[in-house]
Short mmCIF file of C-alpha atoms and ligand atoms in Angstrom, two decimals:
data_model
loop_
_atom_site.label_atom_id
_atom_site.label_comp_id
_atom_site.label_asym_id
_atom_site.label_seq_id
_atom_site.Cartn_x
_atom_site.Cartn_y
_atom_site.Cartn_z
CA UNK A 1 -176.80 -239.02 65.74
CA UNK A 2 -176.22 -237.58 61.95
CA UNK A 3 -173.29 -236.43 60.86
CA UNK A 4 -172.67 -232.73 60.79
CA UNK A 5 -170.29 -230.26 58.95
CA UNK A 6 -169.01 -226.97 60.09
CA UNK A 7 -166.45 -225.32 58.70
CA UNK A 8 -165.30 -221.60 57.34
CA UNK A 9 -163.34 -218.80 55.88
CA UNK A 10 -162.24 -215.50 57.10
CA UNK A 11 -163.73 -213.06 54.93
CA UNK A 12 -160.08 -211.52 54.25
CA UNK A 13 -159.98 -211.19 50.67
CA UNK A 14 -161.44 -213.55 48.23
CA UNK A 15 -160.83 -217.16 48.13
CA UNK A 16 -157.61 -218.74 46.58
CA UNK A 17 -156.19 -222.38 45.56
CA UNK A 18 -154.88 -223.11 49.08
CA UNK A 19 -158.56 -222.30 50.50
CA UNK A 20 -159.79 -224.75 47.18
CA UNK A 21 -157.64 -227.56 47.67
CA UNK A 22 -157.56 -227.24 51.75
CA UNK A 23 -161.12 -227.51 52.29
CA UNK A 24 -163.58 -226.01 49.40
CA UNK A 25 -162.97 -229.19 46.82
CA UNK A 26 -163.70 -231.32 49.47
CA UNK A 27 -166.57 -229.62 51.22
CA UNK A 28 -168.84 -230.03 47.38
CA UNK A 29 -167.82 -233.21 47.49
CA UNK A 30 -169.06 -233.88 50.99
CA UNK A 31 -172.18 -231.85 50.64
CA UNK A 32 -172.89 -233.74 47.61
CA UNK A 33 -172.26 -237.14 48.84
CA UNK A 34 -175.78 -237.16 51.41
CA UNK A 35 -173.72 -238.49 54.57
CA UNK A 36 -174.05 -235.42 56.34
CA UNK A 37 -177.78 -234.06 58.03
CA UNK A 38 -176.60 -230.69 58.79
CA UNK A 39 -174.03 -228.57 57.02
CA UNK A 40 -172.74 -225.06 57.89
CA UNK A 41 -170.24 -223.11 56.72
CA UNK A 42 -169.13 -219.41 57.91
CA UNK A 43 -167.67 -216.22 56.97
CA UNK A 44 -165.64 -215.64 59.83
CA UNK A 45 -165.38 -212.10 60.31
CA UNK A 46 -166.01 -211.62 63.81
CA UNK A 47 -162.53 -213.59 63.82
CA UNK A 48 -161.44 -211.50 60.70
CA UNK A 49 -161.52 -208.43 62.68
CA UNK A 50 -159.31 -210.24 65.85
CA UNK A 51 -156.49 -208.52 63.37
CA UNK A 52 -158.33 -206.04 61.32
CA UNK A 53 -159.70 -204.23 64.03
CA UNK A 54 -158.50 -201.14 62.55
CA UNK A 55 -160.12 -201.81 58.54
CA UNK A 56 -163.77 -203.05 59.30
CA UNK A 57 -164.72 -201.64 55.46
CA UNK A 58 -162.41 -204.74 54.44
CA UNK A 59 -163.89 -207.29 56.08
CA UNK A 60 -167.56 -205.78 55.25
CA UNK A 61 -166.29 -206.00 51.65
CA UNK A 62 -165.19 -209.38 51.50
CA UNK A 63 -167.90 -211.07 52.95
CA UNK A 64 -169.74 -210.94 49.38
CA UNK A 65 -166.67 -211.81 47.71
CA UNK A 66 -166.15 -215.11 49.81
CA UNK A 67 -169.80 -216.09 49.36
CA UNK A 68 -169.78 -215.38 46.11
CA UNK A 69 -166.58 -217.74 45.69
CA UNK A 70 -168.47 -220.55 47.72
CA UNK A 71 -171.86 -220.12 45.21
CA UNK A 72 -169.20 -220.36 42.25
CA UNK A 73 -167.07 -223.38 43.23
CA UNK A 74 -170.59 -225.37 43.79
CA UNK A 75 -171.96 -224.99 48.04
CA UNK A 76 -175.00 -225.27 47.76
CA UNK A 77 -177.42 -223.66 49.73
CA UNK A 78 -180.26 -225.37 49.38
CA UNK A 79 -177.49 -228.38 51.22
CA UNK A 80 -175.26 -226.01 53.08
CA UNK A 81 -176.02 -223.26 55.13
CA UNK A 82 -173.86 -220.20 54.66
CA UNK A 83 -173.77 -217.70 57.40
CA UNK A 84 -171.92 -214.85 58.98
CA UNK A 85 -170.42 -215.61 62.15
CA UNK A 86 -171.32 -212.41 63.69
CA UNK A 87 -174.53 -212.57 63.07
CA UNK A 88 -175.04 -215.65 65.33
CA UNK A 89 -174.38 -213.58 68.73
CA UNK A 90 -174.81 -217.40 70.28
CA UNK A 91 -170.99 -218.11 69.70
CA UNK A 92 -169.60 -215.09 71.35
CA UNK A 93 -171.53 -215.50 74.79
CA UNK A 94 -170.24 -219.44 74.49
CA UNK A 95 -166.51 -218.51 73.46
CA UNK A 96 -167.04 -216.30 76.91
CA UNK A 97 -167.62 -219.45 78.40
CA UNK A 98 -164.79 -221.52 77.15
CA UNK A 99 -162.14 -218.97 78.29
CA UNK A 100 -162.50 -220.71 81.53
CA UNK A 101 -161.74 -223.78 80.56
CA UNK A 102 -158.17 -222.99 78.95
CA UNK A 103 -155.32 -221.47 80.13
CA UNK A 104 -152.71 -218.86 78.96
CA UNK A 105 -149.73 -221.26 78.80
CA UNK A 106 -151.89 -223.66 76.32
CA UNK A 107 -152.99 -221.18 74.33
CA UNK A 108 -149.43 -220.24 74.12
CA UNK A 109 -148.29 -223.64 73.00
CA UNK A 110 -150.53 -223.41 69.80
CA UNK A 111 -148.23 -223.57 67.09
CA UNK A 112 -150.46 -221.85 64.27
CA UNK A 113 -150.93 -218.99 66.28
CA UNK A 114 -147.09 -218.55 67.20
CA UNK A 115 -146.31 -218.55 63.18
CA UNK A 116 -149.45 -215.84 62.56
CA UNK A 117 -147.99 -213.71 65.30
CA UNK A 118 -144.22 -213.72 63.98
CA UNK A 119 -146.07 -213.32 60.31
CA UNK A 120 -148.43 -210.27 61.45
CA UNK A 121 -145.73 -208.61 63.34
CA UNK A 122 -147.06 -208.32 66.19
CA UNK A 123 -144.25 -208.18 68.65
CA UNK A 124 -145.88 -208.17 71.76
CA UNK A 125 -148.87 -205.98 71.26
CA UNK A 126 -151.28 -209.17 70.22
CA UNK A 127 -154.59 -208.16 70.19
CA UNK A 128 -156.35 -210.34 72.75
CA UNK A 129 -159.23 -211.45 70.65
CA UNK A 130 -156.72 -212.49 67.97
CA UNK A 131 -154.50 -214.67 70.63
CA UNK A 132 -157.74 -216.16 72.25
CA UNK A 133 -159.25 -216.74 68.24
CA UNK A 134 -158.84 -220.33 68.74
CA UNK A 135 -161.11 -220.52 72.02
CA UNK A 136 -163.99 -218.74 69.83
CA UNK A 137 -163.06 -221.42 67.06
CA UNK A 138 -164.14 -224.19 69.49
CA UNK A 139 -167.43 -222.22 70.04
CA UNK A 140 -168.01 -221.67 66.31
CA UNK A 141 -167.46 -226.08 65.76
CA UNK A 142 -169.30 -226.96 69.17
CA UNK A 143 -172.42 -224.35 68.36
CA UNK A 144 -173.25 -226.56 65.61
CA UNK A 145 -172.64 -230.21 67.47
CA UNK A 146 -170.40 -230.07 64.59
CA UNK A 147 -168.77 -233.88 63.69
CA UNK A 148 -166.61 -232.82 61.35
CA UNK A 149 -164.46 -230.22 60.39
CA UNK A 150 -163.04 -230.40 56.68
CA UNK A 151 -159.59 -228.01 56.71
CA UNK A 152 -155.86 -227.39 55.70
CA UNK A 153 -153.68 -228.65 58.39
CA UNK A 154 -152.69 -225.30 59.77
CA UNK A 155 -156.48 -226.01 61.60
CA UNK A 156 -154.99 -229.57 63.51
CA UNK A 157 -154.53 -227.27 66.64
CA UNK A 158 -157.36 -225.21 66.75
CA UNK A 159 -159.31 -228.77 66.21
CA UNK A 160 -157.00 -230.36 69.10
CA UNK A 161 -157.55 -226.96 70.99
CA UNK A 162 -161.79 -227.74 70.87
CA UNK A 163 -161.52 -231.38 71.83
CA UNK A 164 -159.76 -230.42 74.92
CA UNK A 165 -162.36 -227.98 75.45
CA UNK A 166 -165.38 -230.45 75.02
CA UNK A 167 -163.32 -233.11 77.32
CA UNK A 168 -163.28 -230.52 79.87
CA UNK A 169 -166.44 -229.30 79.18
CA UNK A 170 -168.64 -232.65 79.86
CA UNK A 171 -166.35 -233.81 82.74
CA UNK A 172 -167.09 -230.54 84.76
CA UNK A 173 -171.16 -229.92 83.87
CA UNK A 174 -172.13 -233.52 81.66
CA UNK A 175 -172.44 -234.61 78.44
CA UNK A 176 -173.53 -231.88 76.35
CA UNK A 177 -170.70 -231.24 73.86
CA UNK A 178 -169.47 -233.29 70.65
CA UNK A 179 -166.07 -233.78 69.89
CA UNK A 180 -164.97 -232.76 66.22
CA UNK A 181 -162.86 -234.55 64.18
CA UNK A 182 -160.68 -232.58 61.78
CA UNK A 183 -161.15 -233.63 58.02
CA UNK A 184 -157.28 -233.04 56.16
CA UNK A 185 -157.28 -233.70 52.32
CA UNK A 186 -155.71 -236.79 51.48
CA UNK A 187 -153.25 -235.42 49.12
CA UNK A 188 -150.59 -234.55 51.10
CA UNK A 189 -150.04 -231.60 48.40
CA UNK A 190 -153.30 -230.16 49.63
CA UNK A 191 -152.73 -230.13 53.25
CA UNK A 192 -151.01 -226.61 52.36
CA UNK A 193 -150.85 -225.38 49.32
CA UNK A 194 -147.66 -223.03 48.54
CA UNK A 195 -147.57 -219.58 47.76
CA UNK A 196 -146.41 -218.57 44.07
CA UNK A 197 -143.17 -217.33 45.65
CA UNK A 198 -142.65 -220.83 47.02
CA UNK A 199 -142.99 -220.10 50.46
CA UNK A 200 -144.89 -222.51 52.74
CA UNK A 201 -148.36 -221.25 53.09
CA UNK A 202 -150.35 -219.54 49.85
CA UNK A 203 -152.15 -216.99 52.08
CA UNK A 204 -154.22 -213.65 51.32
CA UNK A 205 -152.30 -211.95 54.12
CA UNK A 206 -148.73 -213.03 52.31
CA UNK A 207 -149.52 -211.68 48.83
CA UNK A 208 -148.64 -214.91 47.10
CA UNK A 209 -151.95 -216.55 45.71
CA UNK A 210 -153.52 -217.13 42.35
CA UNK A 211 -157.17 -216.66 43.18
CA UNK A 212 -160.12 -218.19 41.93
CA UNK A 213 -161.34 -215.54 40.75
CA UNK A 214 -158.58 -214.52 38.54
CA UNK A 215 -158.62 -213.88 35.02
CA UNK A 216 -157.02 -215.81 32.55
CA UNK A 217 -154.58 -212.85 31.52
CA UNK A 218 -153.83 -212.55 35.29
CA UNK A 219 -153.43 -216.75 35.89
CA UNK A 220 -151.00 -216.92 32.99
CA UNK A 221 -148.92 -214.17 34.09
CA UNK A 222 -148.63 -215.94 37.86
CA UNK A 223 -147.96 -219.50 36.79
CA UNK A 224 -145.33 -218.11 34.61
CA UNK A 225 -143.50 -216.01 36.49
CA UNK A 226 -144.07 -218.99 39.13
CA UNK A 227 -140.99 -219.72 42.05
CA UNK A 228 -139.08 -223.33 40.48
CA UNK A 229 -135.91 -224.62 40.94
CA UNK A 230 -133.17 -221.47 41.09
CA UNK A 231 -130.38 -223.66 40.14
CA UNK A 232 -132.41 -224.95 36.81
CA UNK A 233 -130.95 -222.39 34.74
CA UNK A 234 -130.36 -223.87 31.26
CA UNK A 235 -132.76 -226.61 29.85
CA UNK A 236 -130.32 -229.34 29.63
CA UNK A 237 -129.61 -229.24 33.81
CA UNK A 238 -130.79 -231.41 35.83
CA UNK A 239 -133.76 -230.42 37.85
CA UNK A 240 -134.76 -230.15 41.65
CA UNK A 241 -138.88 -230.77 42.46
CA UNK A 242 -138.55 -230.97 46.11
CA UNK A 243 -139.96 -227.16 47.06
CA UNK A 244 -140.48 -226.55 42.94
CA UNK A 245 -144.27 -225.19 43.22
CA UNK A 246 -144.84 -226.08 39.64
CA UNK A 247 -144.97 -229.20 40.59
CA UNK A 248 -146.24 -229.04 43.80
CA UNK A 249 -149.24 -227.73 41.94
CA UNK A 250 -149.11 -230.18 39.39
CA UNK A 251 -149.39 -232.80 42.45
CA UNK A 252 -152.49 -231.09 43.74
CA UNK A 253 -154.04 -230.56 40.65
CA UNK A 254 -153.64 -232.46 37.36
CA UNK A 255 -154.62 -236.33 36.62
CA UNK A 256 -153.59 -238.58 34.03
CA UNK A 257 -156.57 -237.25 31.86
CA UNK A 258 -154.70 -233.49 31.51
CA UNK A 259 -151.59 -235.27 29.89
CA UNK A 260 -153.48 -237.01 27.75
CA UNK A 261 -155.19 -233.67 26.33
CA UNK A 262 -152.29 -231.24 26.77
CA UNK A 263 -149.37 -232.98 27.11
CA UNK A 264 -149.43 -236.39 25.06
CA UNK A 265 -145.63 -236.77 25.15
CA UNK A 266 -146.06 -237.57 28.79
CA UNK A 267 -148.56 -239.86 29.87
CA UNK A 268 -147.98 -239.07 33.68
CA UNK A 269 -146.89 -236.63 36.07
CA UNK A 270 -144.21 -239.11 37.61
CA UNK A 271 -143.02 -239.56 33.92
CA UNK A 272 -142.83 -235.69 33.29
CA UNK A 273 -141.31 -235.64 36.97
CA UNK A 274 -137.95 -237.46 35.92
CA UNK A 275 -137.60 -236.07 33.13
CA UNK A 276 -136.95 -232.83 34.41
CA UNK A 277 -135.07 -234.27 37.32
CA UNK A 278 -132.43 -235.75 34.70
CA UNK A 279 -132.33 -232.63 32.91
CA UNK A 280 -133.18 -231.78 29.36
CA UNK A 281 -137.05 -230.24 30.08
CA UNK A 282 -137.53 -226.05 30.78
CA UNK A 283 -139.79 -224.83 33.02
CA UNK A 284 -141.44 -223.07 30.91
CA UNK A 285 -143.04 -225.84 29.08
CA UNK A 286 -144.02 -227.54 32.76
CA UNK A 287 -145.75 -223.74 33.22
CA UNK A 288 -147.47 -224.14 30.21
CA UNK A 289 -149.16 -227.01 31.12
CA UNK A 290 -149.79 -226.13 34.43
CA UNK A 291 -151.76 -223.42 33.33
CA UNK A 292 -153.65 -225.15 30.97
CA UNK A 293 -154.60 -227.44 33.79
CA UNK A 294 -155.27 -224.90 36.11
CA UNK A 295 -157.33 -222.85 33.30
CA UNK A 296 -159.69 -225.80 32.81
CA UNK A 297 -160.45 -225.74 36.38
CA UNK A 298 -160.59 -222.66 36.97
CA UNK A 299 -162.70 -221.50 33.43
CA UNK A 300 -166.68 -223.47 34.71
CA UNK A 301 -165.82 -221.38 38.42
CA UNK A 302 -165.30 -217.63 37.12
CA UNK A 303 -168.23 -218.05 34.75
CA UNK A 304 -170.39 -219.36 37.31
CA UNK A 305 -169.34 -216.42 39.23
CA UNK A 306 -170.40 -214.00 36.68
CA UNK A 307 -173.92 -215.32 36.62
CA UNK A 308 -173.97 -214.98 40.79
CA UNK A 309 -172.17 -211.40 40.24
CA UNK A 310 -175.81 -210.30 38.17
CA UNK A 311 -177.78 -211.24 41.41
CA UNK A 312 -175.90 -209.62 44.93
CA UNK A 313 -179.56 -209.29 46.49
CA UNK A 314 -180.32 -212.77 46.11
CA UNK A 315 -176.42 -213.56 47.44
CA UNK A 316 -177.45 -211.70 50.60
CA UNK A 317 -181.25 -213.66 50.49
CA UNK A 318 -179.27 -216.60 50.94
CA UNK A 319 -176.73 -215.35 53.91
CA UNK A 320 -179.73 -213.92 55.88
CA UNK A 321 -181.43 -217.37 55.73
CA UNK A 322 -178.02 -219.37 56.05
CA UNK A 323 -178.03 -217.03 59.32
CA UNK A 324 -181.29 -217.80 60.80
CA UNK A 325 -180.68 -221.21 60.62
CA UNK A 326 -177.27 -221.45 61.81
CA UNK A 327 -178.67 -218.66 64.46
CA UNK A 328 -181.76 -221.68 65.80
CA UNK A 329 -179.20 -224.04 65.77
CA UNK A 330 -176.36 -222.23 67.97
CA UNK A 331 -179.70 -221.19 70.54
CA UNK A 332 -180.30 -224.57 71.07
CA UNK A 333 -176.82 -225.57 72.07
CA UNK A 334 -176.54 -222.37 74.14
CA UNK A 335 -179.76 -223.47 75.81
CA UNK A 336 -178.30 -227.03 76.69
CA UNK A 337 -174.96 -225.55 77.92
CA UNK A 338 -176.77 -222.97 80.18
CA UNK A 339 -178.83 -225.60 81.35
CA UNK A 340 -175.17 -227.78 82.23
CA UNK A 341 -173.99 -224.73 83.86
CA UNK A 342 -176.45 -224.33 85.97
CA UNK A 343 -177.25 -220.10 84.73
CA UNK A 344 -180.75 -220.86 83.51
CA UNK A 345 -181.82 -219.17 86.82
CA UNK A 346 -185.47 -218.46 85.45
CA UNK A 347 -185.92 -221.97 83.46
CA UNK A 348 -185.60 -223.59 87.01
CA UNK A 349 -188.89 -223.87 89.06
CA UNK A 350 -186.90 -225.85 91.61
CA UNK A 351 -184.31 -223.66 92.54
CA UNK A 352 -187.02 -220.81 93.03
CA UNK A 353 -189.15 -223.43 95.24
CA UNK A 354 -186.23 -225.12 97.20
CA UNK A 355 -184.87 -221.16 98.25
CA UNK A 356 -188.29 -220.21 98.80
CA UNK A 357 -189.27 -223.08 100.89
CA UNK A 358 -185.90 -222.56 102.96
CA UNK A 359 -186.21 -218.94 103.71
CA UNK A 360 -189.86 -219.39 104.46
CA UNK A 361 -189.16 -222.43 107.26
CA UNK A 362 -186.43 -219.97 108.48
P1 ATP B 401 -155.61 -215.16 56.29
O1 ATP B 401 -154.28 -214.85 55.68
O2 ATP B 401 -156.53 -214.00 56.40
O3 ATP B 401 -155.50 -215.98 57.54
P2 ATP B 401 -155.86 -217.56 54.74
O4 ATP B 401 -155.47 -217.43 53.31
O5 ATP B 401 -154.92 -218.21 55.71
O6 ATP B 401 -156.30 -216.10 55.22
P3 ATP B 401 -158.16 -218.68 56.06
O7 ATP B 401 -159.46 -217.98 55.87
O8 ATP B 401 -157.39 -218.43 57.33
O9 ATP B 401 -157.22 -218.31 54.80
O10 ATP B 401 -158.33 -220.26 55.88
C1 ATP B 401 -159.58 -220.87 55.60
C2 ATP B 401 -159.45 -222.34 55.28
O11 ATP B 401 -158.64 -222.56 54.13
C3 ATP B 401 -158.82 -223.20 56.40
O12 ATP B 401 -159.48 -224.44 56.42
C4 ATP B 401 -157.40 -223.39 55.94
O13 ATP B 401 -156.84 -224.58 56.44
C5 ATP B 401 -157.58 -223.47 54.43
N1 ATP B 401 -156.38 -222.96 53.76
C6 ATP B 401 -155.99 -221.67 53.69
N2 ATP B 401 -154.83 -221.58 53.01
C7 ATP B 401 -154.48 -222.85 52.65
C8 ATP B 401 -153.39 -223.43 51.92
N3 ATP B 401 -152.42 -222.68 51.41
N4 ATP B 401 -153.36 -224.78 51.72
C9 ATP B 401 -154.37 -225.56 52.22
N5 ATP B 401 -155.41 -225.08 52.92
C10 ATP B 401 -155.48 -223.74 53.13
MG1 MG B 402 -155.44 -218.13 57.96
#
């Protein structure tokens, strides 16, 4: 059987370096490499709205935005298919499904969920379709027969979370599901990303993101007023880089090529690296070259993104056939797993002829 790819955003705001690093980088690269048969990737807003029940116009308005991100960082669609998750009814009547198979207590234990909840506020009034989101996350991976995930590692448990479900699954009704494996960058920097404020996760609903979308007036301004070491007051003192974004960034994003053209001085990051630790190098030379890796980057996306920006229609041409595909696909699956479940009362001749044969030699 072929390899296949499914993997997604929440159509939250538009896309950032945590969601280019995490997954997008390495989703072109995998769509481009021809090992996979079947690739699909979703705007999540079914599970957008778990926790913005209250603000559907946001979620409506960011589903452009995140496809138009995807289009701009290179997805393909004539590779990948880009769909809307709600638009594939399939996964909610199988996420219906699942909720047998998984109890409160493990859903409790999932540790990505605990943070989200203590980061949303949510005391004790958790929506239920937000604490149950990873249960319709196994439907959205095992509705494709999906192989292969490609995420940040804040998706290990909802990953761990399906492959219970598909163990439980085919031991109970047969051999109908495939078990994902999750697909973590191998840069340990890129497993997740900081925000600009240095705290753990760069994330749309923390505030703390340069975006890919950002202008070069606006990427400037947030690398330089970036979080570093506080204790790295005057040039001359020594320097911390453990939890110094700068260079957390620099880890995730430059390559022995950017010194070469920006910073010649330097002719690698380690280099640059102990130089600040033994003091005598400001941060605001370490910004500058951040940014003028980051800009180089960043400059091909935004300007593909203008081009995509003069065609919306044919943005939404490509969703609408991203969904019918991704909408045959999910049928088929739903059509096995009915079949293993034994609620494909009208598919089954035999049932109707066993019953009627008993009631008639009654
Ligand atoms: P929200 O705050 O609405 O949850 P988010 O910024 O966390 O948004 P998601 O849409 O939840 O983004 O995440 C989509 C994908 O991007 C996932 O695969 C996730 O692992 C990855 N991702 C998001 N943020 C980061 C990050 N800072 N570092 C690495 N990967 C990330
Ligand atoms: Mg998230």
């Amino acid at each position: 059987m072929g390899k296949v790819i499914l993997t997604g955003d929440r159509p939250t705001g538009k896309l950032h370096l945590g969601h280019y690093v995490g997954s997008l980088r390495q989703r072109v690269e995998l769509q481009n490499s021809g090992l996979f048969e079947k690739i699909f990737i979703m705007i999540a807003d079914a599970q957008a709205l778990t926790d913005n029940a209250d603000n559907p116009e946001k979620v409506r308005q960011n589903i452009i935005e995140v496809a138009l991100d995807y289009l701009s960082c290179g997805i393909d669609p004539t590779k990948s298919n880009i769909f809307i998750q709600s638009m594939v009814p399939e996964l909610t009547e199988l996420a219906f499904y699942y909720m047998n198979l998984v109890t409160v207590a493990r859903l409790e234990r999932n540790p990505t969920v605990k943070s989200e909840i203590v980061m949303r506020e949510f005391g004790k009034s958790i929506p239920v379709g937000f604490y149950t989101y990873p249960i319709s996350q196994a439907s959205d991976i095992t509705a494709f027969r999906a192989t292969t995930v490609p995420a940040g590692d804040d998706q290990e448990p909802m990953v761990e979370q399906t492959r219970e479900i598909v163990h439980k699954f085919n031991s109970i009704y047969g051999p109908v599901l495939v078990e994902p494996e999750i697909l973590l960058p191998t840069n340990s920097a890129c497993k997740r990303l900081p925000g600009t404020d240095g705290k753990a996760k760069m994330s749309k609903s923390l505030g703390n993101c340069i975006y890919l979308s950002d202008s070069s007036a606006d990427l400037r301004k947030k690398v330089m007023s970036m979080y570093t070491d506080p204790n790295h007051i005057r040039i001359e003192d020594p320097g911390c880089i453990e939890g110094n974004c700068v260079f957390t960034y620099l880890d995730a994003f430059s390559c022995c090529e950017h010194f070469a053209e920006f910073l010649p001085e330097y002719s690698s990051l380690d280099e640059l690296k102990a130089h600040y630790q033994r003091g005598g190098l400001g941060d605001v030379k370490v910004k500058k070259f951040l940014y003028a890796v980051l800009e180089q980057m960043l400059e091909p996306i935004r300007q593909r993104r203008k081009e995509y920006e003069q065609d919306i229609e044919g943005v939404y041409e490509i969703l609408k056939k991203g969904c019918d595909v991704a909408r045959a696909e999910a049928a088929e699956t739903l059509n096995l797993v009915r079949r293993a479940m034994k609620i494909n009362y009208f598919e089954d001749s035999e049932l109707i002829r066993q019953q009627s044969e008993m009631y008639r030699a009654k």
